[in-house]
Coordinates of C-alpha atoms and ligand atoms in Angstrom, one line a residue:
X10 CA -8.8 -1.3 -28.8
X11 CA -8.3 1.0 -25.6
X12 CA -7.9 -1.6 -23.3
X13 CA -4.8 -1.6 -20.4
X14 CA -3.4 -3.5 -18.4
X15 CA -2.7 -3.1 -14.0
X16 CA -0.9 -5.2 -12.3
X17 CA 0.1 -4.8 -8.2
X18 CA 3.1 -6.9 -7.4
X19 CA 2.4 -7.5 -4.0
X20 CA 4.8 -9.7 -1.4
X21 CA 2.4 -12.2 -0.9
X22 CA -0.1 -12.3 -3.8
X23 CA -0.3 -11.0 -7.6
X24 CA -3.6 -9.0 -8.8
X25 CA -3.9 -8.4 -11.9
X26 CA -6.7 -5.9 -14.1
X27 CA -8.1 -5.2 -17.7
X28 CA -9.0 -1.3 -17.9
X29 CA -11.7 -1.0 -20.6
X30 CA -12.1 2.5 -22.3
X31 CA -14.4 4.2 -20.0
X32 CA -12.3 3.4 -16.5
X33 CA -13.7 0.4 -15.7
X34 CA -13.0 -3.1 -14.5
X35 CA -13.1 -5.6 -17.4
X36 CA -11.1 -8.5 -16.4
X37 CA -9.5 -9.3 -13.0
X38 CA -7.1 -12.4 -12.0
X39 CA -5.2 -12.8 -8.8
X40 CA -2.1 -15.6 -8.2
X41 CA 0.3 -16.5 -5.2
X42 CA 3.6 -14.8 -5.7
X43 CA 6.2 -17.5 -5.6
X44 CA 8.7 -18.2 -2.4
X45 CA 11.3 -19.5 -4.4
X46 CA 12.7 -18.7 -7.7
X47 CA 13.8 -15.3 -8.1
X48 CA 13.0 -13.0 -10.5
X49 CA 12.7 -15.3 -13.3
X50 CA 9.7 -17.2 -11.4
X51 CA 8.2 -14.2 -10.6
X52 CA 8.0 -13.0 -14.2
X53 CA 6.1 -16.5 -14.8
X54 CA 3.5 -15.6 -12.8
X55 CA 3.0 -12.2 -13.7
X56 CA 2.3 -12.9 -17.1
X57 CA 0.2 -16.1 -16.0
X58 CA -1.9 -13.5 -13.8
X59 CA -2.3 -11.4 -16.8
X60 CA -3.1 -13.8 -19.3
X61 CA -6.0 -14.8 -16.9
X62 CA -7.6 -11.0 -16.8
X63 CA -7.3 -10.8 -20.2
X64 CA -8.5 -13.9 -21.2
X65 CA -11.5 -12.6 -18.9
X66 CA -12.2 -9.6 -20.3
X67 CA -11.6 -11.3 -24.0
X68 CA -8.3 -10.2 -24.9
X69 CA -4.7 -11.7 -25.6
X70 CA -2.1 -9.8 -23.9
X71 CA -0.8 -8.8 -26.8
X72 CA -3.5 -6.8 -27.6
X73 CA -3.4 -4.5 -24.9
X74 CA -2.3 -0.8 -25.6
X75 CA 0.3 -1.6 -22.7
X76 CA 0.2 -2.8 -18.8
X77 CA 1.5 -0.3 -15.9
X78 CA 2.8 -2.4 -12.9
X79 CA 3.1 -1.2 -9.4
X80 CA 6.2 -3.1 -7.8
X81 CA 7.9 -2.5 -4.3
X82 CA 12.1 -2.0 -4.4
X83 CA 13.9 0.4 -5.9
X84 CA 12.0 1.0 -9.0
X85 CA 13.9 2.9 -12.0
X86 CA 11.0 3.6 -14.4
X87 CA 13.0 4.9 -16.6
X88 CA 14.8 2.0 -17.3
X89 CA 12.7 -0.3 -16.3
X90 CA 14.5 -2.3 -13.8
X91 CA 13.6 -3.2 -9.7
X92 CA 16.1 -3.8 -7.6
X93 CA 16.3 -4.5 -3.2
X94 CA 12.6 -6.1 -3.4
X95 CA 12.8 -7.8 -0.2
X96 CA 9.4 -9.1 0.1
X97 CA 10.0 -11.2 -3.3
X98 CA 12.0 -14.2 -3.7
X99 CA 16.2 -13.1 -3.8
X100 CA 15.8 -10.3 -5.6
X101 CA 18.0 -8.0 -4.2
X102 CA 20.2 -7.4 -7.5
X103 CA 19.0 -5.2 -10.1
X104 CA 16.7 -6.9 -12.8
X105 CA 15.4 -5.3 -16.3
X106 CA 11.4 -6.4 -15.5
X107 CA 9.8 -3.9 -18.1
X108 CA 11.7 -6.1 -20.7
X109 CA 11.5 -9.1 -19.3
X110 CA 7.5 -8.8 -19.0
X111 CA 6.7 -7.1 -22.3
X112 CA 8.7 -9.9 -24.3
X113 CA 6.5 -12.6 -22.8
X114 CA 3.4 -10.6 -23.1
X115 CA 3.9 -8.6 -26.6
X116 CA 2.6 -5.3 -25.5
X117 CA 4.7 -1.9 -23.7
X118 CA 5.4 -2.5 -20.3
X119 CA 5.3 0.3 -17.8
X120 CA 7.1 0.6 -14.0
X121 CA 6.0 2.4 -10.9
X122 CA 6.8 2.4 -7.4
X123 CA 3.6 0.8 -5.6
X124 CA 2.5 3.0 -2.9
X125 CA 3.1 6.0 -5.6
X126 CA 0.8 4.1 -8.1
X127 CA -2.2 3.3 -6.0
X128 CA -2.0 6.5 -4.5
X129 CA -2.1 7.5 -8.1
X130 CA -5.3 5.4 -8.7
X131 CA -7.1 6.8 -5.8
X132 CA -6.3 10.9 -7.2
X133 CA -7.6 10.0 -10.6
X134 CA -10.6 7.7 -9.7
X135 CA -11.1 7.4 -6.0
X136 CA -11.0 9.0 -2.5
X137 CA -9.2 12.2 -4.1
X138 CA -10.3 12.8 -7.3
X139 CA -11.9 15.9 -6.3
X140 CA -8.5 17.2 -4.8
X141 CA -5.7 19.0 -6.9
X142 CA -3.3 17.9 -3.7
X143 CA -3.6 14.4 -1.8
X144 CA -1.3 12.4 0.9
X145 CA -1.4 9.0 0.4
X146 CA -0.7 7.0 3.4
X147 CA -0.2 3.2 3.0
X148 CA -0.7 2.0 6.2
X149 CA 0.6 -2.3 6.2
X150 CA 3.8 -4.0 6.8
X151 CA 5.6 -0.9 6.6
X152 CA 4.0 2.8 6.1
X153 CA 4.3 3.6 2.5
X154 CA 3.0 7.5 1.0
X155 CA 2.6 9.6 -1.6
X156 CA 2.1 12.8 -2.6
X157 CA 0.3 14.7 -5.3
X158 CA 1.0 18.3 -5.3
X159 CA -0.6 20.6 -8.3
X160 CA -2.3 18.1 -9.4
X161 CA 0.8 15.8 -10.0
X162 CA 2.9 13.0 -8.7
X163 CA 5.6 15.1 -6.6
X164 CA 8.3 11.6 -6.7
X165 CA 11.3 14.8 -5.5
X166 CA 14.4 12.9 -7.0
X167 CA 12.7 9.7 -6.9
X168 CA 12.5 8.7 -3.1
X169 CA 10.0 11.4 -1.4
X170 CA 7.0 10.3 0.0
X171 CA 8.7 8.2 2.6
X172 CA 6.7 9.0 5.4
X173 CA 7.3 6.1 6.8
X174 CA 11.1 7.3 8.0
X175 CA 9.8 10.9 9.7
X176 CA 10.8 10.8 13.3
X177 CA 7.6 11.1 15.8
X178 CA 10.3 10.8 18.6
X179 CA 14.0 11.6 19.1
X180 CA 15.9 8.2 20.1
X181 CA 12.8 6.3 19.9
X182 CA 12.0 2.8 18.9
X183 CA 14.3 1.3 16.6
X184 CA 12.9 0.8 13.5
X185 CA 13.7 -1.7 10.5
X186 CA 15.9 0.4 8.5
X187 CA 18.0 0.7 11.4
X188 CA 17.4 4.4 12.3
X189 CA 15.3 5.4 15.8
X190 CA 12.1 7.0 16.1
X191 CA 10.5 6.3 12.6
X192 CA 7.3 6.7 12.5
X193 CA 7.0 3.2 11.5
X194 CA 8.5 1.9 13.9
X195 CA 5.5 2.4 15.7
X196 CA 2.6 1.9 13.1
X197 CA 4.0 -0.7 10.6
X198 CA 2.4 -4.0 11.0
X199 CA 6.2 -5.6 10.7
X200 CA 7.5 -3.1 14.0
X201 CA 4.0 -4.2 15.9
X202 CA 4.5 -7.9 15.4
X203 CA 8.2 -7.7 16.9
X204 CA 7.5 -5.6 19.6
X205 CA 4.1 -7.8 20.2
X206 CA 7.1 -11.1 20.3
X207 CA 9.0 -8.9 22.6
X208 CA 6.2 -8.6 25.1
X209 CA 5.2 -12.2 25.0
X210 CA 8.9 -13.0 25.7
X211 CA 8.6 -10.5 28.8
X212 CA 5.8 -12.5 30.1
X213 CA 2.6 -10.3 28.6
X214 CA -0.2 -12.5 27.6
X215 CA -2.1 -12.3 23.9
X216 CA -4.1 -14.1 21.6
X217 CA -2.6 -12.3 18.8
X218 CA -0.3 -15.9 18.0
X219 CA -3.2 -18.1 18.9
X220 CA -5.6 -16.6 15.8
X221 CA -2.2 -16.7 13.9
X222 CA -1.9 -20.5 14.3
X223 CA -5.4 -21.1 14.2
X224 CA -5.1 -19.6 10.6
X225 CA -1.8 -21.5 9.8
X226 CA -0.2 -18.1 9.2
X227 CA 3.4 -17.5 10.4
X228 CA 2.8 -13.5 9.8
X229 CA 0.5 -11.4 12.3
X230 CA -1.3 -10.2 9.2
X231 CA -3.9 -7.3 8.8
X232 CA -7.1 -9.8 9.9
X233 CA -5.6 -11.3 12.1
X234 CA -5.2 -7.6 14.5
X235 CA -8.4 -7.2 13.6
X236 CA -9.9 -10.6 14.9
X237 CA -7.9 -9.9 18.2
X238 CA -9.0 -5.9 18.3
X239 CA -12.7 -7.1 18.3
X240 CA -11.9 -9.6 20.9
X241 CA -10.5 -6.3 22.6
X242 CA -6.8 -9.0 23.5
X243 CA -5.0 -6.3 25.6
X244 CA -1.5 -6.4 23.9
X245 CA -3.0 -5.4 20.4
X246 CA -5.2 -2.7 21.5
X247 CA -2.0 -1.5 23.2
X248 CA 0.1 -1.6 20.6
X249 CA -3.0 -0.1 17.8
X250 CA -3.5 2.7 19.9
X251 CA -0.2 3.4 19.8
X252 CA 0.5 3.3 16.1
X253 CA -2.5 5.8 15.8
X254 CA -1.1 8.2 17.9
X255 CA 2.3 7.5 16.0
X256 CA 0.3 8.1 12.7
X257 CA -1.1 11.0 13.9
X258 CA 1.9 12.8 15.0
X259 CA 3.6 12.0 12.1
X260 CA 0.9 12.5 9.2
X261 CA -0.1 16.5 11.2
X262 CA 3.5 17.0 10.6
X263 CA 3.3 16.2 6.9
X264 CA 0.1 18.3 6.3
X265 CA 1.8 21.2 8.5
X266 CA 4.6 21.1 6.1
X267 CA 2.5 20.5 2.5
X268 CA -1.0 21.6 3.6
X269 CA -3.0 19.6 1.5
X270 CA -6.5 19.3 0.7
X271 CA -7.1 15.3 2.0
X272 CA -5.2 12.5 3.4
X273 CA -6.2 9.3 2.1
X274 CA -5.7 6.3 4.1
X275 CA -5.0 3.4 2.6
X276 CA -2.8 -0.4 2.8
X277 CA -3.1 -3.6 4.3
X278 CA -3.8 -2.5 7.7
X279 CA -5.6 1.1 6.9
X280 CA -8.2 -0.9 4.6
X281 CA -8.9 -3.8 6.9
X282 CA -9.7 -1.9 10.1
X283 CA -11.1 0.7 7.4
X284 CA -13.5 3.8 8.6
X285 CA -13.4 3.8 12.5
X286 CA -9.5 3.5 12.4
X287 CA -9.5 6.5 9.8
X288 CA -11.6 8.9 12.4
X289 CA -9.6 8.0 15.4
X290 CA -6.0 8.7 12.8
X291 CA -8.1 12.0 12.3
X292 CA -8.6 12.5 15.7
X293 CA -4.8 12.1 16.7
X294 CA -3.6 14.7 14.0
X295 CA -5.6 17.4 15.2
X296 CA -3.4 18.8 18.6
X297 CA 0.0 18.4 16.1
X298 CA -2.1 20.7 13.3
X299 CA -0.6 24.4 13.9
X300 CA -3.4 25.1 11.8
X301 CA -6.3 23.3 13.3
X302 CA -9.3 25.1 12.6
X303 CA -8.9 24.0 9.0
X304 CA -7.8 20.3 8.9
X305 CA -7.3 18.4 5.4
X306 CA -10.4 15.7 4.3
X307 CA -9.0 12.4 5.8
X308 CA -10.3 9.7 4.1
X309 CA -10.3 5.8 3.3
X310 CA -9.0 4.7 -0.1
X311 CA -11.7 4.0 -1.8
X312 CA -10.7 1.6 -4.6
X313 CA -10.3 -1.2 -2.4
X314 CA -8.2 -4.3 -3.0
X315 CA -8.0 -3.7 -6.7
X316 CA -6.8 -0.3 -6.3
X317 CA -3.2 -0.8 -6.4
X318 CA -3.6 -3.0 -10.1
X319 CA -6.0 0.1 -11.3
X320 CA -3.2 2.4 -10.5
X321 CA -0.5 0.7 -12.1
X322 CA -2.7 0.9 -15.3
X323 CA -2.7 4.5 -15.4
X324 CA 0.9 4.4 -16.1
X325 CA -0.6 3.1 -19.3
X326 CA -0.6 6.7 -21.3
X327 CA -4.0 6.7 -23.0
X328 CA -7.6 8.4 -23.1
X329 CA -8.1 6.8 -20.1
X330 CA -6.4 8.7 -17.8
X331 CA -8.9 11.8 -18.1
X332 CA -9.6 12.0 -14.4
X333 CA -13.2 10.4 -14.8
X334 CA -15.0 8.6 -11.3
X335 CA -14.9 4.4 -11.8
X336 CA -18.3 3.3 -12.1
X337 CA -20.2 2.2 -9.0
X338 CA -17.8 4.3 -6.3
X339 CA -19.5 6.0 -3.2
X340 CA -18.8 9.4 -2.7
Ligands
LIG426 ZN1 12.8 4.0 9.6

């Protein structure tokens, strides 16, 4: 049977999919990834997510042609192993995951990096499936991208794509890798919620905390700016505006340097605030474009939430992977 598996290994939850032959969804399942328990516990749960897709769309894991997961880390995909995952429990050490998954689940096991893989998902069935060349930029806790060049994944010696890390300003902001002036240091939803502590410490009121307690969240997460954007709270419009002029900058810069045919917008952040967010990011490129009468299609990602699990199952090699539209998708 041509059935796949997906599977995005996020920090805070696990989705899962069942690819059926013609591209589409067939089974879905999504768990909690564990706080505790390292690698091994995290394995559990994969396959437990799994099981429960493909128990949905009538299948044992076993008998799926194989399962593609996107994971954050270091990812070698050649040997299968993530290493430096912060966002999962202690896994900072190297650990052999393709192996350790398709033991438990009795089918091939394939490894990508996650922003690479969704990004992948939206070229062959989403927002860019009618571009040969795409930027991907993951806009959430961080700012993740990738790139598609020729109608490929251009991975450079396995670490472009980190658009997260171009500068937008000399000696700026410190960002969380330690360097200054990231562009993410700016944008990513982990910079804005220190700086946003920062200012509160200074004296600068907010209700970003209050709708994070009122949630029981410890995390400014994605709806949580976009409760307190609506409610127009001073210190987040501040700090929004100033990641999409940090976005802007830094995304022209990419497209001055690649020129490709569409930016797709995607991530935590870039999905929940969704279209208006992507016209003003538009917006902001266009005085850094040194060509500006012809700007690149910017765009939302348009598989939603399940769209970094339906990438990861395109790692799945298969008849799939024609570059066909899901069903159901607006143009
Ligand atoms: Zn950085």
């Amino acid at each position: 049977m041509n059935v796949k598996g997906g599977i995005d290994l996020g920090g805070t939850k696990i989705q899962a999919v069942v690819m059926g032959p013609r591209g589409k969804v067939v089974g879905e399942a999504k768990l909690p990834t564990p706080e505790e328990g390292g690698p091994p516990a995290v394995v559990e749960q994969i396959v437990e997510t799994m099981r429960e897709a493909a128990s949905m769309a009538g299948v044992g894991t076993e008998e799926l042609a194989g399962v593609g997961l996107g994971s954050p880390g270091a990812v070698d995909a050649e040997a299968g192993i993530v290493a430096g995952a912060r966002n999962l429990p202690d896994w900072e050490e190297a650990f052999p995951l393709a192996l350790a998954l398709s033991e438990r689940m009795g089918c091939p096991v394939a490894l990508g990096n996650d922003v690479q893989v969704a990004v992948d998902g939206e070229f062959a069935l989403g927002a860019g499936r009618r571009n040969s060349s795409l930027l991907g930029v993951w806009w959430g806790t961080g700012v993740g991208g990738g790139i598609i060049l020729g109608g490929k994944p251009w991975i450079g010696r396995g670490a472009a794509a980190e658009i997260g890390h171009i500068v937008v300003k000399m000696g700026g902001a410190r960002c969380t890798c330690g360097r200054d002036g990231c562009m993410e240091a700016y944008a990513g939803r982990g910079a804005m919620e220190i700086e946003a502590r920062r200012q509160v410490k200074k004296g600068h009121e907010t209700e970003l905390f209050e709708i994070m307690e009122k949630r029981g969240r410890t995390r400014l997460q994605s709806g949580i700016w976009a409760r307190a954007l609506e409610r127009e709270d001073p210190l987040a419009v501040k700090l929004i505006d100033r990641a999409v002029e940090a976005l802007g900058a830094g995304v022209a810069s990419v497209v001055n340097v690649l020129d490709v045919e569409a930016v797709v917008i995607g991530g935590g952040l870039g999905t929940r605030l969704g279209e208006p967010y992507v016209d003003r990011i538009r917006e902001a490129m266009q005085p850094h474009l040194f060509v500006s009468d012809r700007p690149p299609a910017v765009r939302s990602a348009a598989l939603g939430d399940l769209g970094g699990a339906i990438g990861a199952s395109l790692l799945v090699k298969g008849r799939a992977r024609a570059r066909k539209p899901a069903a159901g998708l607006a143009e």
